[in-house]
Short mmCIF file of C-alpha atoms in Angstrom, two decimals:
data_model
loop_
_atom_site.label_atom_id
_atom_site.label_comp_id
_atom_site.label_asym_id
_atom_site.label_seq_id
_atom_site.Cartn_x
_atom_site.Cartn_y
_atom_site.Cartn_z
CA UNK A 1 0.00 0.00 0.00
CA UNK A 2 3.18 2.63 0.44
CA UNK A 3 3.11 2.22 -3.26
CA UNK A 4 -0.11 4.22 -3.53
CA UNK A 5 2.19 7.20 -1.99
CA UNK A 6 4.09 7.98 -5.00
CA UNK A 7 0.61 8.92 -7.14
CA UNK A 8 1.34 12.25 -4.92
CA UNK A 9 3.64 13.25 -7.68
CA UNK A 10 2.84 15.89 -9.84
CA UNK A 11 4.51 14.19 -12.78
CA UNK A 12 1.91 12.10 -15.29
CA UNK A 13 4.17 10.11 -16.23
CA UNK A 14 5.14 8.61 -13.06
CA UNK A 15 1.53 8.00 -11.50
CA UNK A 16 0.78 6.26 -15.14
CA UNK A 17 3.55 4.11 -14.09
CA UNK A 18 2.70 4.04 -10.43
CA UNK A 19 -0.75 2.59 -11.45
CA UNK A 20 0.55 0.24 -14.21
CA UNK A 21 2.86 -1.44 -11.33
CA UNK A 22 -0.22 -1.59 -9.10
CA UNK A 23 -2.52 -3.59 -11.01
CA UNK A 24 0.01 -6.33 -11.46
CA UNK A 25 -0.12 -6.34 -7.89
CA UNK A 26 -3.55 -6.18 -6.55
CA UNK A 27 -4.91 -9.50 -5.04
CA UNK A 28 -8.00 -10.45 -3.51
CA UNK A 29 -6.80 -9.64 -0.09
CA UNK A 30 -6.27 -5.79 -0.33
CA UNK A 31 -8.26 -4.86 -3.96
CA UNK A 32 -11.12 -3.31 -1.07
CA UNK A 33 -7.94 -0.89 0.45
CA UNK A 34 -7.28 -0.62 -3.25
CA UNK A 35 -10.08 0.67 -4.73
CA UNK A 36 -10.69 2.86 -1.43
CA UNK A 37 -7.59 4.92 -1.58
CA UNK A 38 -8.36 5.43 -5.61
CA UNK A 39 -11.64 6.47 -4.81
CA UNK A 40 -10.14 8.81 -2.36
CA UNK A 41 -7.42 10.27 -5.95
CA UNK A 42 -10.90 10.45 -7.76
CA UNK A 43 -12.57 12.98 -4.96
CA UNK A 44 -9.04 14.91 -5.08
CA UNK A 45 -9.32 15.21 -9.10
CA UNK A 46 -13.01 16.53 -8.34
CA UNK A 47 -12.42 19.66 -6.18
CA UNK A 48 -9.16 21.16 -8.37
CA UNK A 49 -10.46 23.77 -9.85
CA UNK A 50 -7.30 23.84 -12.40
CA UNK A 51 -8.47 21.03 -15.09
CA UNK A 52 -5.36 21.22 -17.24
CA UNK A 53 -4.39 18.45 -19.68
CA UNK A 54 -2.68 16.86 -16.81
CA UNK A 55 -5.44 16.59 -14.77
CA UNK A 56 -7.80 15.33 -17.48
CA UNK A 57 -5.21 12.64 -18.16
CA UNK A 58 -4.85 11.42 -14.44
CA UNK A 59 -8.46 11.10 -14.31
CA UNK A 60 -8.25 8.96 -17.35
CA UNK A 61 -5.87 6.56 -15.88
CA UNK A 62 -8.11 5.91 -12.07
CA UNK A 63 -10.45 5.14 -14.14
CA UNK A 64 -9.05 2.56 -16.21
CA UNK A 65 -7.61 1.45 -13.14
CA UNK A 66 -10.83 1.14 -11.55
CA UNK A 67 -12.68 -0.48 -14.48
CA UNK A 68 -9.71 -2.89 -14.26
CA UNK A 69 -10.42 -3.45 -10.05
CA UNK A 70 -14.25 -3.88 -11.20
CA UNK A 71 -13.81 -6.51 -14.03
CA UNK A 72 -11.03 -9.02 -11.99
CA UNK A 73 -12.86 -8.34 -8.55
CA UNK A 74 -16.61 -8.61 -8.91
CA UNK A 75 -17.07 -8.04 -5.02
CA UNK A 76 -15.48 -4.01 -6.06
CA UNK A 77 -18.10 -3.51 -9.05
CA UNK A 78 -20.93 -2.18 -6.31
CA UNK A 79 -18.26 0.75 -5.08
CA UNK A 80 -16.56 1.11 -8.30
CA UNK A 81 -19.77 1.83 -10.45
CA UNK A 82 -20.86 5.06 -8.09
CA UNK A 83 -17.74 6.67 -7.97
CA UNK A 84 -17.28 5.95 -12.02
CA UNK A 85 -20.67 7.30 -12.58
CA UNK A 86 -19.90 10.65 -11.45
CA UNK A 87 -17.46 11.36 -14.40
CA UNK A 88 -19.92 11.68 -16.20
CA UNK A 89 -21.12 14.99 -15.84
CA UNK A 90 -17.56 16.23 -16.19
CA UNK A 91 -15.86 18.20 -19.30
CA UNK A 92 -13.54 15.45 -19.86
CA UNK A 93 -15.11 13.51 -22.39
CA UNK A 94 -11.98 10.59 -22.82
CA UNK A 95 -12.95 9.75 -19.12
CA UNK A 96 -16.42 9.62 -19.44
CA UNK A 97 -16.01 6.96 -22.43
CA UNK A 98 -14.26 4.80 -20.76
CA UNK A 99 -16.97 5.14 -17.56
CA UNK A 100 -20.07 4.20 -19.98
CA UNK A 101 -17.62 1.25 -21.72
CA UNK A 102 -17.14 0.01 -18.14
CA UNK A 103 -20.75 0.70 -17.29
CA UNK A 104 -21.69 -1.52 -20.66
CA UNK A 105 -19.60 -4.23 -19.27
CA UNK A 106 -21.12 -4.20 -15.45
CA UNK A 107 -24.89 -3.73 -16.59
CA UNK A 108 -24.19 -7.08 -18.87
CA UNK A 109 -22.16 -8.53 -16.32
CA UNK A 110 -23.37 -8.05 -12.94
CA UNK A 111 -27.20 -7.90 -13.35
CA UNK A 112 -27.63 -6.81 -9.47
CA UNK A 113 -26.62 -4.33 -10.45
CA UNK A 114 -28.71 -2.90 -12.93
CA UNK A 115 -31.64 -1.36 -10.56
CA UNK A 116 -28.67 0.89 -9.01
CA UNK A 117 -26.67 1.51 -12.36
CA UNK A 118 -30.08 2.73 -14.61
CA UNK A 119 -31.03 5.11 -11.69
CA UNK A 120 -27.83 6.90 -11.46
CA UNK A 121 -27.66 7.01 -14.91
CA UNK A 122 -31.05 8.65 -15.20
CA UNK A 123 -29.95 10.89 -12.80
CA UNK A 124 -26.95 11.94 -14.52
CA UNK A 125 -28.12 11.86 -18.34
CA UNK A 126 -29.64 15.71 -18.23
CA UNK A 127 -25.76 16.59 -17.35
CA UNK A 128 -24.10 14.79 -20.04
CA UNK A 129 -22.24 17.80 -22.11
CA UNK A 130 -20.61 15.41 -24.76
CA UNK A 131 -22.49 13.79 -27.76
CA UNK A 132 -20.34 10.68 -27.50
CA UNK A 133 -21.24 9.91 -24.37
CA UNK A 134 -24.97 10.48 -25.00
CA UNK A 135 -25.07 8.06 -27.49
CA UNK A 136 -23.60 5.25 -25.28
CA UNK A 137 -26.00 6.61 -22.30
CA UNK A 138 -29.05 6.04 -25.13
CA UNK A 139 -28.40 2.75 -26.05
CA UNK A 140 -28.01 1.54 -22.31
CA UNK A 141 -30.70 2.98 -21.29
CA UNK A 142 -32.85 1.78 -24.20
CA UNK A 143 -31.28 -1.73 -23.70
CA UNK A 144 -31.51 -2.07 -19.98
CA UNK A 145 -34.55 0.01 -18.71
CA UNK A 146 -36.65 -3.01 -18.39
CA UNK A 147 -39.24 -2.20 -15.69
CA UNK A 148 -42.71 -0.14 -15.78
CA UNK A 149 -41.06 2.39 -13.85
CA UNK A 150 -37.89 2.59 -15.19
CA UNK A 151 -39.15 2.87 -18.81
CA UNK A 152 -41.40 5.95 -17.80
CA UNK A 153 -38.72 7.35 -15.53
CA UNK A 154 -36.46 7.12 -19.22
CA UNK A 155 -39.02 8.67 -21.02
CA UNK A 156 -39.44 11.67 -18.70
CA UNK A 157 -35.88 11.97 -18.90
CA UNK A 158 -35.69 12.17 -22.73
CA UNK A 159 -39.14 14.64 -23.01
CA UNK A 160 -37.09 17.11 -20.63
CA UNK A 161 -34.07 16.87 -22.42
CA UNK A 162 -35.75 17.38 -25.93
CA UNK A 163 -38.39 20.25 -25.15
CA UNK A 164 -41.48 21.33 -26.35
CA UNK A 165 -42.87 19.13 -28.87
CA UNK A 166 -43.48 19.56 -32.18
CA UNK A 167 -39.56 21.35 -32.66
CA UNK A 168 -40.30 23.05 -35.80
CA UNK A 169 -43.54 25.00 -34.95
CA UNK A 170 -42.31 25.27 -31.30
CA UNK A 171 -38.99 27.37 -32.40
CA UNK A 172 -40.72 29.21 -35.47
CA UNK A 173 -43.55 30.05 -32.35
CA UNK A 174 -40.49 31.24 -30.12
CA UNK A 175 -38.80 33.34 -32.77
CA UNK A 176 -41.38 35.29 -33.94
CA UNK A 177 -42.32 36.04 -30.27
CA UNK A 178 -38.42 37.22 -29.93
CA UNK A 179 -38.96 39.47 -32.92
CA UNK A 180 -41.93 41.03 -31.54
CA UNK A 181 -40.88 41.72 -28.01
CA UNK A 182 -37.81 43.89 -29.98
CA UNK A 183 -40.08 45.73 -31.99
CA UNK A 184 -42.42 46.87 -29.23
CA UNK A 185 -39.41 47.54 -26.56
CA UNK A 186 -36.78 49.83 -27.86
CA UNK A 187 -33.98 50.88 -25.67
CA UNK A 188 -32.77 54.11 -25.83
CA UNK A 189 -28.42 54.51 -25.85
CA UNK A 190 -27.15 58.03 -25.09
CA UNK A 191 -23.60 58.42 -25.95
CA UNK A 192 -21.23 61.46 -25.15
CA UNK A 193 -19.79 62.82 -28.44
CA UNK A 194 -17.32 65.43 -28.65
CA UNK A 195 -17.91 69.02 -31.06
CA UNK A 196 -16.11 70.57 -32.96
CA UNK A 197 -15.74 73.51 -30.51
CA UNK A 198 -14.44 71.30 -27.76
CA UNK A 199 -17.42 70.87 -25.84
CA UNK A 200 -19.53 67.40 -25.05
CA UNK A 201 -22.38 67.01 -26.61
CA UNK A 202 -25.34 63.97 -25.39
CA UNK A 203 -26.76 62.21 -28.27
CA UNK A 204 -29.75 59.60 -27.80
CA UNK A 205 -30.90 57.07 -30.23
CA UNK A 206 -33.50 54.18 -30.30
CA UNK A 207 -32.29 50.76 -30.67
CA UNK A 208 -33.62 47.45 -30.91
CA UNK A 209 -31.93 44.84 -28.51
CA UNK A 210 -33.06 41.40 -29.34
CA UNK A 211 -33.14 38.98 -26.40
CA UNK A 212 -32.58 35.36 -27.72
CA UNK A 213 -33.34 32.88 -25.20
CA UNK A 214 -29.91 30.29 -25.66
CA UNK A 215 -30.75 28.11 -22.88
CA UNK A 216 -31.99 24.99 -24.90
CA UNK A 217 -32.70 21.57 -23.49
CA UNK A 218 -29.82 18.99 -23.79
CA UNK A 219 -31.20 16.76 -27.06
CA UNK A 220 -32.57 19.56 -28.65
CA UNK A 221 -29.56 22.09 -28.72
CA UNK A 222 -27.58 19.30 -30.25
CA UNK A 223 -30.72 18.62 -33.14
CA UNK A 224 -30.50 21.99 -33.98
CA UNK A 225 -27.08 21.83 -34.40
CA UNK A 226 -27.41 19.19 -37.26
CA UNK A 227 -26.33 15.94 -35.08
CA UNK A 228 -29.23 13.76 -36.54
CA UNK A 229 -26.82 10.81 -35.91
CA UNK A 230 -28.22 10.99 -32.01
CA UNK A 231 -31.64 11.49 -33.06
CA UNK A 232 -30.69 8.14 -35.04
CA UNK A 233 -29.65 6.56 -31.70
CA UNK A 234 -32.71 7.67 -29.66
CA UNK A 235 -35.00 6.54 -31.85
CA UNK A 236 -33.26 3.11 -31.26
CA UNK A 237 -33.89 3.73 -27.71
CA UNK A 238 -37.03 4.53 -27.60
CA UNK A 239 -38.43 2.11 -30.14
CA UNK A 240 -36.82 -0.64 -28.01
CA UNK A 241 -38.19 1.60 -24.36
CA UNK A 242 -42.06 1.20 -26.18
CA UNK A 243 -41.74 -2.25 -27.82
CA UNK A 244 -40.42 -3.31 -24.35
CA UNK A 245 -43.48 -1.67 -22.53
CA UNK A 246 -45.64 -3.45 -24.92
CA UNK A 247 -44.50 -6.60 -22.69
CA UNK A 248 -44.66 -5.18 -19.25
CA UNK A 249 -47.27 -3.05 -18.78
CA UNK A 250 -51.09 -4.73 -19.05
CA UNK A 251 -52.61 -0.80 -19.23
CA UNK A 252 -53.92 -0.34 -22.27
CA UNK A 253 -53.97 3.26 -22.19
CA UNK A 254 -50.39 4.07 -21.18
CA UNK A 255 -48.98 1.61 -23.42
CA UNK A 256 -51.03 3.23 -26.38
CA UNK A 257 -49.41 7.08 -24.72
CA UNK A 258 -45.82 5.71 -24.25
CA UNK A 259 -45.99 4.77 -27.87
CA UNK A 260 -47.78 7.85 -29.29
CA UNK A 261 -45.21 10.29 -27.49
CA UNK A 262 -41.99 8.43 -29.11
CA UNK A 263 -43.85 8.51 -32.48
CA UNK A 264 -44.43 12.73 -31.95
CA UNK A 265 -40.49 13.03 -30.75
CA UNK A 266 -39.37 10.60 -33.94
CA UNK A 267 -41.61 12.84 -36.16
CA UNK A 268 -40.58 15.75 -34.89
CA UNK A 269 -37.17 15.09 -35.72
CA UNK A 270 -37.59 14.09 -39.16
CA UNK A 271 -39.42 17.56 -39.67
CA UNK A 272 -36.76 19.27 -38.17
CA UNK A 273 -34.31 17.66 -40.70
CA UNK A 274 -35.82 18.79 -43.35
CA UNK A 275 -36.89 21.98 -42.44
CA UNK A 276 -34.21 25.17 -42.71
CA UNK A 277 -33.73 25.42 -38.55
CA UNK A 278 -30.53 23.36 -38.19
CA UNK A 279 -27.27 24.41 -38.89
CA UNK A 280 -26.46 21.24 -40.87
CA UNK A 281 -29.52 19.03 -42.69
CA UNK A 282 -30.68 15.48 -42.20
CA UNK A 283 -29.17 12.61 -44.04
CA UNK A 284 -30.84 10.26 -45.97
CA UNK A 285 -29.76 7.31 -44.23
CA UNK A 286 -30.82 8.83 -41.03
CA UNK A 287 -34.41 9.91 -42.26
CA UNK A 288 -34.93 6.33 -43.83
CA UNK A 289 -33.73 4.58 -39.72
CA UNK A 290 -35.93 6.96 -38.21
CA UNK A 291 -38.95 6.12 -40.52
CA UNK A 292 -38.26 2.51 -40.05
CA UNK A 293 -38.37 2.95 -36.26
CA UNK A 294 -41.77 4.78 -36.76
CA UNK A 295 -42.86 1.45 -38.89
CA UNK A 296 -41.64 -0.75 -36.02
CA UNK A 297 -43.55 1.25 -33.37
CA UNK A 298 -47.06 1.56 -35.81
CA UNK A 299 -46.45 -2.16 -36.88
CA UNK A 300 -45.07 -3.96 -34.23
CA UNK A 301 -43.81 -7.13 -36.08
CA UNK A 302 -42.77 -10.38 -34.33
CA UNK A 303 -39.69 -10.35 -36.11
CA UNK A 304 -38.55 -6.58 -36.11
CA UNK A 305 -39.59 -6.89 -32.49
CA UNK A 306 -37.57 -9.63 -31.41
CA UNK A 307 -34.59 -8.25 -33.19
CA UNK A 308 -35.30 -4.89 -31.36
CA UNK A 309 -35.65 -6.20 -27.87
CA UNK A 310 -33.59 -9.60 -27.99
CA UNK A 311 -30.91 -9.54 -30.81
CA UNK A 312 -29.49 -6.46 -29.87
CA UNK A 313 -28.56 -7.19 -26.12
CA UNK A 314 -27.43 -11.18 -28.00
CA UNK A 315 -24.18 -9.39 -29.88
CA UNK A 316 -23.66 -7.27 -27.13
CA UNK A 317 -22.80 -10.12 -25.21
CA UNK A 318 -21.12 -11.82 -28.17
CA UNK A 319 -18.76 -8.57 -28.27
CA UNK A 320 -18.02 -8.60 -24.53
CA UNK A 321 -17.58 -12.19 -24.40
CA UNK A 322 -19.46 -13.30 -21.51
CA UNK A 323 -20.66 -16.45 -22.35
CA UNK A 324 -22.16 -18.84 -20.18
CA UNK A 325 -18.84 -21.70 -19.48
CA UNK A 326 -21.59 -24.02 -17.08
CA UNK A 327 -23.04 -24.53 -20.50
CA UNK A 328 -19.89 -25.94 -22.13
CA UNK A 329 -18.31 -29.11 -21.34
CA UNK A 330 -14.95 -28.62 -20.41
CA UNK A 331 -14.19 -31.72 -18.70
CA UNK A 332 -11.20 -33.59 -19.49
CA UNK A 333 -12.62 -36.31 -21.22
CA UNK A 334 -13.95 -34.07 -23.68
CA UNK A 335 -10.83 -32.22 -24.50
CA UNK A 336 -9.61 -33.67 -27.84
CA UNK A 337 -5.94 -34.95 -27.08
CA UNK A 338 -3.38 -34.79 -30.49
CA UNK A 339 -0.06 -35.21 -30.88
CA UNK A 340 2.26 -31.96 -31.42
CA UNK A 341 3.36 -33.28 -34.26
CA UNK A 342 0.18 -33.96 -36.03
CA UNK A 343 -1.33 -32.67 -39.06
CA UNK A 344 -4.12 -29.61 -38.32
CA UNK A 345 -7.35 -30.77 -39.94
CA UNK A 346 -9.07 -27.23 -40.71
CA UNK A 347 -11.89 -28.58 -41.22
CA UNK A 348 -12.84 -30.42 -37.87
CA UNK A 349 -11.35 -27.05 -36.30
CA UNK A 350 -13.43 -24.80 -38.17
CA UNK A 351 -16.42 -26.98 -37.00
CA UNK A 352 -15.49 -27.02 -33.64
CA UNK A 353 -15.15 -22.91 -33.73
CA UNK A 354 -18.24 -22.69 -35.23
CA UNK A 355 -19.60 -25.38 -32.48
CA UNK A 356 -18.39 -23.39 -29.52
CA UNK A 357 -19.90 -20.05 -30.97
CA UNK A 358 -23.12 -21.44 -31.15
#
């Protein structure tokens, strides 16, 4: 543990080091001291006010180092997640990556703890600054928000963050209301001008001061910037979020609302794409996935419904890796013993990779 000492040192370099050395030594025994005294460098990085490139970076390493304590030690992953999850709301965007890959990993891993992880993930989304990191936080959130209340709670969430529905007429409404409130309150601007005599003269003037209202909700600042891409990704989310609801919720009524309100926020988007209001316009392939989410949700096909809410989470697993070993038969008598020096039959062994990927 006197190792943990040296990340006092200003220099990157050595606490990358420092760290590096540590995980090759963490064990079962102290990973709990561990992860406590990290937790403790993660507070630290927190309250300096002074986020230079070196303190982004340090940042960067705890919390690979952390993700690493999390993954090996399983016991960690209910204190590691928390502190992790705080990053999140923070300008550096690098670190807040590497939270949501870790955050992937635990919600597929670790499925007590899902309840915790979707709640403080809800609770963090409306603070999420980087577009990046909002599209990981969608598809989680679309994937794993499996409850009644946790699929309304994500649905609140996303109606704050996108505004007053529908975008287009909602902006055009809040423009022309900008425009008239300058016409009907001038300001007046006296200025002190000097004459050609020597002496100051007061000059008044009537001037229009337009007062623009920049504080936009989270989703929709970024749709009116043109990033259509994470329009693209909610409407994954919330196609999955309604199909899902479809399956949990025996109300009638608020299954038939949930659905109507993504169809209005999908719509809206696809307006707002091809209207003149963002800075860049929608692109085809994005207007044809949202359309085909709108289809899914007015539809509802066994197929497209089972590839929304089961094939997705399937390849996610694939990717990570974590399949189930008490299904495979790894006892000795069914390893396949060969000689060293025998011939590789590609053919059996592309069977048998096929086999074990199955």
């Amino acid at each position: 543990m006197d190792v943990l000492r040296i990340l006092g040192s200003t220099d990157i370099e050595v606490r990358r080091k420092t760290l590096d050395f540590l995980m090759s030594l963490i064990s079962l025994r102290n990973v709990k001291d561990v992860v406590s005294l990290l937790k403790k460098e993660v507070i630290k990085t927190y309250s300096n006010t002074d986020k230079d490139q070196n303190t982004k970076t340090y940042q960067q390493l705890l919390v690979k180092a952390l993700h690493q304590c999390g993954v090996k030690f399983p016991i960690t992953a209910e204190v590691v997640v928390p502190v992790l999850m705080d990053f999140l709301g923070e300008g550096n965007e690098k670190a807040a990556e590497s939270v949501l890959e870790f955050v992937r990993e635990a919600v597929t891993r670790f499925p007590n703890l899902q309840p915790s992880i979707i709640e403080k993930l809800l609770l963090s989304f409306p603070s999420i600054k980087s577009i990046s990191v909002l599209h990981a936080g969608l598809w989680i959130l679309g994937e794993y928000c499996t409850t009644e209340d946790q699929i309304r709670d994500m649905m609140d969430v996303v109606l704050e963050s996108i505004g007053e529905l529908p975008i287009v007429d909602t902006e055009i409404r809040e423009s022309a209301k900008d425009d008239n409130e300058t016409s009907s309150a001038p300001t007046v601007v006296t200025t002190s001008r000097v004459t050609a005599d020597g002496t100051y003269a007061t000059q008044s003037a009537l001037s229009a001061v337009t007062n623009h209202n920049t504080e936009k909700p989270q989703l929709r600042k970024f749709l009116l910037d043109g990033e259509f891409f994470l329009g693209a990704a909610l409407a994954t989310s919330l196609t999955k979020l309604s199909l899902r609801y479809h399956q949990v919720c025996n109300n009638t009524k608020s299954r038939n609302k949930l659905t109507a309100q993504s169809m209005l926020v999908l719509a809206s988007i696809i307006h707002l794409g091809k209207s003149t209001l963002p800075k860049k316009p929608i692109s085809d392939d994005d207007v044809d996935w949202l359309s085909l989410c709108v289809r899914v949700l007015n539809t509802r096909s066994p197929i497209l419904v089972s590839i929304f809410t089961e094939a997705c989470r399937n390849s996610l697993q694939d990717m990570i890796g974590t399949i189930d070993l008490s299904k495979l038969d790894l006892s000795e008598d069914s390893l396949v013993k060969t000689d060293v020096d025998a011939l590789i039959n590609f053919s059996t062994s592309l069977l048998m990779l096929t086999t074990v990927r199955l």
